[in-house]
PDB file of C-alpha atoms in Angstrom:
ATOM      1  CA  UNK A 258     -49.808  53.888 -27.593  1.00  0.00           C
ATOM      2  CA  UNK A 259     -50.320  56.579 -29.835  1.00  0.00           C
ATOM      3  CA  UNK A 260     -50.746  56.180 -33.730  1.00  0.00           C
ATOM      4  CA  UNK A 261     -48.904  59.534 -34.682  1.00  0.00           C
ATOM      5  CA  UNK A 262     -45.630  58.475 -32.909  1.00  0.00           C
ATOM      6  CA  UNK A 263     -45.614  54.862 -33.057  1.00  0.00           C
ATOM      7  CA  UNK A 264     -44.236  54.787 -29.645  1.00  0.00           C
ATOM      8  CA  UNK A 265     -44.387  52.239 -27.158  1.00  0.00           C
ATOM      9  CA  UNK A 266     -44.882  54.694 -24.242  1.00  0.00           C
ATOM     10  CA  UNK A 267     -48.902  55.310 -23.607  1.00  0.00           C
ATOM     11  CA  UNK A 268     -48.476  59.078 -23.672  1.00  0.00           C
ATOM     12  CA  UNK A 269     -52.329  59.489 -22.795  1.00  0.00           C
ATOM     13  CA  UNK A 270     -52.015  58.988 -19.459  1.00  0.00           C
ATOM     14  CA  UNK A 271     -49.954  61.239 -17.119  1.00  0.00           C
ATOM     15  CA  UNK A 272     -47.892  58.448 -16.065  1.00  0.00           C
ATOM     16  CA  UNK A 273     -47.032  57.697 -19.490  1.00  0.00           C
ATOM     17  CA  UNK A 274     -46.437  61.218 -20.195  1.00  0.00           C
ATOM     18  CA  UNK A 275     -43.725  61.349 -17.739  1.00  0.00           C
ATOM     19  CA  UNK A 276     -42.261  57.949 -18.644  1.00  0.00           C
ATOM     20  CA  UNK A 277     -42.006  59.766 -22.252  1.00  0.00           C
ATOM     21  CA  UNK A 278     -40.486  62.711 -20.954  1.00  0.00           C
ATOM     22  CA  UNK A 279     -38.166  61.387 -19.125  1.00  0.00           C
ATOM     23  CA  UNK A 280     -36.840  58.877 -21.967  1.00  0.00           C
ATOM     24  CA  UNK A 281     -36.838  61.862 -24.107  1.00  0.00           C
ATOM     25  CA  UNK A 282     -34.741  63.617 -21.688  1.00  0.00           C
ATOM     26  CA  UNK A 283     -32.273  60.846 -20.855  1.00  0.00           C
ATOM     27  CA  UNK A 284     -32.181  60.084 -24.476  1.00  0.00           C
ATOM     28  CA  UNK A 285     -31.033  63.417 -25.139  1.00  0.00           C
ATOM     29  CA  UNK A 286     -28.687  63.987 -22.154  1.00  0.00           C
ATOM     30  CA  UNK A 287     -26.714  60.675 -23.364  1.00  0.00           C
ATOM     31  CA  UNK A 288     -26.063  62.508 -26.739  1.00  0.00           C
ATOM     32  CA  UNK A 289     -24.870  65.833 -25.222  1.00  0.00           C
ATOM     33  CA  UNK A 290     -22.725  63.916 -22.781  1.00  0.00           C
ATOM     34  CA  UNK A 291     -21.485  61.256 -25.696  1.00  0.00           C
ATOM     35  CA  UNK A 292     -20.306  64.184 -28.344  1.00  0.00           C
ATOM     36  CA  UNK A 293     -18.967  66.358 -25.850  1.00  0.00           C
ATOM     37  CA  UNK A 294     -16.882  63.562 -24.399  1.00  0.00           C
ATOM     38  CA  UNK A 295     -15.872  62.974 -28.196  1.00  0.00           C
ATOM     39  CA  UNK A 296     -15.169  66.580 -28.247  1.00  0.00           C
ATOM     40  CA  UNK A 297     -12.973  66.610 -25.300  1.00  0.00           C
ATOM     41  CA  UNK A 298     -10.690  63.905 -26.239  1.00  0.00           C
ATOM     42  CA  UNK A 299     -10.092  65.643 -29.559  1.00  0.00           C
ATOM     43  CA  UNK A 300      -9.323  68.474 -27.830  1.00  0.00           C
ATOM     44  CA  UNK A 301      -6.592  66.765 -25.787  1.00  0.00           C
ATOM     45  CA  UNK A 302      -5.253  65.089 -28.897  1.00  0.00           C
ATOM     46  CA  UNK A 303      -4.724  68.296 -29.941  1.00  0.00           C
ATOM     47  CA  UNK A 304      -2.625  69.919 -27.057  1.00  0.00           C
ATOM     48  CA  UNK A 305      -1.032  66.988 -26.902  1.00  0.00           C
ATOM     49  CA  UNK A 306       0.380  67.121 -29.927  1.00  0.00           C
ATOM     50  CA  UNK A 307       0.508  71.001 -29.979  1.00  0.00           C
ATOM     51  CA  UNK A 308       3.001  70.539 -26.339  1.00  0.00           C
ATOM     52  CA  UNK A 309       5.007  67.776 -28.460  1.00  0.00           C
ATOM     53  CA  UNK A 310       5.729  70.212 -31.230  1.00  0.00           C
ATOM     54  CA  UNK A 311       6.822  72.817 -28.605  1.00  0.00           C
ATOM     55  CA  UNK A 312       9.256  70.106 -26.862  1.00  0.00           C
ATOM     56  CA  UNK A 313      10.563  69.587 -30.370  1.00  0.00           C
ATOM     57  CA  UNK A 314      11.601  73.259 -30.760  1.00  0.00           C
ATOM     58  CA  UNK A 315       9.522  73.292 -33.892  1.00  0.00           C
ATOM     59  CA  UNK A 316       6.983  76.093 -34.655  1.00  0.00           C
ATOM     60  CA  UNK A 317       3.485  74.675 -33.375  1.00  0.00           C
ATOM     61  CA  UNK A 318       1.508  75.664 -36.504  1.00  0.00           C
ATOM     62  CA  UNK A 319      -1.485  77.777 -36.120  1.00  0.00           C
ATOM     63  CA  UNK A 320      -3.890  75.698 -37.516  1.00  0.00           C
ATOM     64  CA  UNK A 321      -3.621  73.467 -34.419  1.00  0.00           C
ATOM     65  CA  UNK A 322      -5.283  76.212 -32.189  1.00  0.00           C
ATOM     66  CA  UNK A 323      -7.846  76.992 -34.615  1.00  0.00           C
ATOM     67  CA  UNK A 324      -9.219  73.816 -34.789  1.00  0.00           C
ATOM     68  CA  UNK A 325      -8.879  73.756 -30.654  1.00  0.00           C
ATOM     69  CA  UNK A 326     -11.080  76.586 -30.775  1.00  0.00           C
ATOM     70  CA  UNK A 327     -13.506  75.207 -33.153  1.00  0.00           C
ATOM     71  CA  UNK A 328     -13.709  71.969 -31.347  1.00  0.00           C
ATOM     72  CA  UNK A 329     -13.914  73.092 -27.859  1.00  0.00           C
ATOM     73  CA  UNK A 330     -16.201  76.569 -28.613  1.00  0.00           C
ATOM     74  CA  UNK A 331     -18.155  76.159 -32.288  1.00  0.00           C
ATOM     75  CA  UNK A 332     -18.972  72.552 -32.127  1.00  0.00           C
ATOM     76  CA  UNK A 333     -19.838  72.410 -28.203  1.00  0.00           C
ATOM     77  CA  UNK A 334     -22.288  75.666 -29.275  1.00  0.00           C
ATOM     78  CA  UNK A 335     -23.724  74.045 -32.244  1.00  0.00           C
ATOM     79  CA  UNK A 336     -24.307  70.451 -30.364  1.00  0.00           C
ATOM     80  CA  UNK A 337     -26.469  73.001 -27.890  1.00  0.00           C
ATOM     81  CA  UNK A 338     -27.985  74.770 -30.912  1.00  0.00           C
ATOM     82  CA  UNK A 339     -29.167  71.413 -32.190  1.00  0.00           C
ATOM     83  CA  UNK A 340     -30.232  70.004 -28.977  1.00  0.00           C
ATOM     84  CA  UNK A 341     -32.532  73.061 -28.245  1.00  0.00           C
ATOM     85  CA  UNK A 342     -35.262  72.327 -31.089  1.00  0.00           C
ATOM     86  CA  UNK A 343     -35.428  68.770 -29.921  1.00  0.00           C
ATOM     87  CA  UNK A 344     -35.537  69.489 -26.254  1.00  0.00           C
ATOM     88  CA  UNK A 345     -38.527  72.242 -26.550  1.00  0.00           C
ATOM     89  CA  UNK A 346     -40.509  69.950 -28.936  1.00  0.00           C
ATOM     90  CA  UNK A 347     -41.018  67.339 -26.172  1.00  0.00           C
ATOM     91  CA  UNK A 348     -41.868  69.977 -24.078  1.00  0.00           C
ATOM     92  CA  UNK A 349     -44.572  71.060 -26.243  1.00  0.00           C
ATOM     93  CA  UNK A 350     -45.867  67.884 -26.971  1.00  0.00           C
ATOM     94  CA  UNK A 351     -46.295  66.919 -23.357  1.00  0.00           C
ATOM     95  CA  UNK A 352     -47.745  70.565 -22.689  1.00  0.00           C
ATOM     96  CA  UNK A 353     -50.788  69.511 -25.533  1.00  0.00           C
ATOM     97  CA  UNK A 354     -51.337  66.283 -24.513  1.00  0.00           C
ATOM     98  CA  UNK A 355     -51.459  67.631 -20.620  1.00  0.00           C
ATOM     99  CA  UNK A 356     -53.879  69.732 -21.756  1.00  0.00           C
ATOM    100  CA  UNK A 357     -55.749  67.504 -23.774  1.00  0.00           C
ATOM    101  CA  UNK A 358     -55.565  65.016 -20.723  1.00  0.00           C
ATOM    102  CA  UNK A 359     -57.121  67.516 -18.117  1.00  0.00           C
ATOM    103  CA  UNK A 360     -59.640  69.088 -20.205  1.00  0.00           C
ATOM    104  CA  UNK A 361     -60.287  66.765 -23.695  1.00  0.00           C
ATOM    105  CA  UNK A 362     -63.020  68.631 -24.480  1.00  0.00           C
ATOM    106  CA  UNK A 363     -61.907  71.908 -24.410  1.00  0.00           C
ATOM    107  CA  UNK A 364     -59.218  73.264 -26.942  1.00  0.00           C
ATOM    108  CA  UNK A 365     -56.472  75.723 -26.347  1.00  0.00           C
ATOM    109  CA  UNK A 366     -56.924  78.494 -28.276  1.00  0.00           C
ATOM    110  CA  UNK A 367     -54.324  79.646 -30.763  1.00  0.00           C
ATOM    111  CA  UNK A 368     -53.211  82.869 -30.958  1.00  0.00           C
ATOM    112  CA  UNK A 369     -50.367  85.463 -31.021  1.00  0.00           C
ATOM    113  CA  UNK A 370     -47.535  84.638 -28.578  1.00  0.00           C
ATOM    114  CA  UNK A 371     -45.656  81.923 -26.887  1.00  0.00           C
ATOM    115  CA  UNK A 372     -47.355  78.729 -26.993  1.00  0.00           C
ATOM    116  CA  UNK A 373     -45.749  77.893 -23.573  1.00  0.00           C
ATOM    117  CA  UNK A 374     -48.051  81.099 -22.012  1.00  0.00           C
ATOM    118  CA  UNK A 375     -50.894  79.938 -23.888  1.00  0.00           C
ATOM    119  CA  UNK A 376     -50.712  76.030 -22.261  1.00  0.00           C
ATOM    120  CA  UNK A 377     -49.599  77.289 -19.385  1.00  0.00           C
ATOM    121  CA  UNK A 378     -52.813  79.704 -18.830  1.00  0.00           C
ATOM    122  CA  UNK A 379     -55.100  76.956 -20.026  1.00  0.00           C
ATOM    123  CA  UNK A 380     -54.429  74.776 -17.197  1.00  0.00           C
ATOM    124  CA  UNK A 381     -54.201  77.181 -15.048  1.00  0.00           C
ATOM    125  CA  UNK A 382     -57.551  77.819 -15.552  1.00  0.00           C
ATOM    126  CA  UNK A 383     -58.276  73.784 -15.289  1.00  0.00           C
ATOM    127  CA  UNK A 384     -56.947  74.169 -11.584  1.00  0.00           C
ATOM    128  CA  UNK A 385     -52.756  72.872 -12.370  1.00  0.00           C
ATOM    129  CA  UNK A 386     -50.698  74.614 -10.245  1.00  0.00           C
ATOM    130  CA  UNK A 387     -47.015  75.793 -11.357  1.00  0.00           C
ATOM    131  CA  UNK A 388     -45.562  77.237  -8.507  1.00  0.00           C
ATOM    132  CA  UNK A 389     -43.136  75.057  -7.749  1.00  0.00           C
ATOM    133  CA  UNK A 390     -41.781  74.972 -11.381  1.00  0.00           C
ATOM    134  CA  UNK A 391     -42.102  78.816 -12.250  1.00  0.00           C
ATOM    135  CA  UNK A 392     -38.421  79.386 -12.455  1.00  0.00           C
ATOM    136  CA  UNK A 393     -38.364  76.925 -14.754  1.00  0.00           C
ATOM    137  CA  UNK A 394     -41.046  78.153 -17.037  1.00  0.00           C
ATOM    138  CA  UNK A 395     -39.498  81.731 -16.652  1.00  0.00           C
ATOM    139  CA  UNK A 396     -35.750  80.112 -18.231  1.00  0.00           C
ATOM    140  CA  UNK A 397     -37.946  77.863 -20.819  1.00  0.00           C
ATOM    141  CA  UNK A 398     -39.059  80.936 -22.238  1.00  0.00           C
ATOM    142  CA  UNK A 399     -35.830  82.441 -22.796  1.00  0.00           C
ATOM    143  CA  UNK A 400     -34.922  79.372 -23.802  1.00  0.00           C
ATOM    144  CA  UNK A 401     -37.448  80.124 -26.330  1.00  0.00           C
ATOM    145  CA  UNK A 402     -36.410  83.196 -27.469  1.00  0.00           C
ATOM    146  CA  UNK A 403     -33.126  82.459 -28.002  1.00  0.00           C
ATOM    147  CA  UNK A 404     -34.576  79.284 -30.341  1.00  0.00           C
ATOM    148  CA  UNK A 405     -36.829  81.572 -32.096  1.00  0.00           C
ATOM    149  CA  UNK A 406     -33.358  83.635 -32.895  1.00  0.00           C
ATOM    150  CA  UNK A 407     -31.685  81.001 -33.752  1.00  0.00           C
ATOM    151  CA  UNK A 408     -34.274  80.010 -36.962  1.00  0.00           C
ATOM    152  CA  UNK A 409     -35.045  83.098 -37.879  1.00  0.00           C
ATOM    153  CA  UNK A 410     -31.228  84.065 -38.330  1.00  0.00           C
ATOM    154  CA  UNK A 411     -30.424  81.234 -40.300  1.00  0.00           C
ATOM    155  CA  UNK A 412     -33.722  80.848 -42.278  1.00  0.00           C
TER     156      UNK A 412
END
């Protein structure tokens, strides 16, 4: 167990990093999939009553279809926006203490540039191999970009 995290998972171990990640991941899967669930049966509320005033001969007011839109496009983007500094943080974390676990001795050095590269070189150089998951560091990355865009465009 670690002391920082007060977490029941051993994360010093690569078995217990992988237990953490994947709690972490299900953990925040459940959320996305809980809210946007949420989110879709407010949108159906919505048409719902939107086709009922339409039935009715009445002018469906426009304020209906604004809030569709804000439920079904803003809302579903921001729940992503929010996700994204969560998700990459538990990446990180298991990227140090991968390090940490396969060389403890040795530090990686900070620097200019994307602290994925610079974990991902280290252990390179410790003899990790990331073949079969390049793809996936390739969209993490962007996935970093478009979080580093993200804070720095709202401060």
């Amino acid at each position: 167990m670690t002391q920082a995290s007060n977490s029941i998972i051993d994360t010093s171990t690569m078995s217990g990093l992988r237990e953490y990640y994947h709690v972490s991941s299900l953990m925040l899967w459940n959320t996305y999939c809980e809210f946007e669930k949420h989110l879709d049966e407010r949108a159906q509320e919505i048409v719902c009553q939107y086709q009922e005033e339409s039935k009715n001969n009445a002018d469906p007011a426009q304020h209906q279809l604004s809030t569709l839109h804000y439920i079904q496009v803003q809302l579903a983007t921001q729940l992503r926006y929010a996700l994204l500094p969560r998700f990459l943080g538990v990446l990180e974390r298991m990227m140090k203490v991968m390090c940490k676990i396969n060389c403890p001795e040795d530090k990686v050095t900070m620097g200019k540039g994307s602290w994925l590269k610079r974990h991902v070189i280290f252990l390179k150089k410790n003899d990790v191999s990331f073949v079969d998951v390049q793809d996936d560091i390739e969209n993490t990355t962007n996935l970093i970009i478009i979080l580093n865009c993200l804070v720095h465009a709202t401060a």
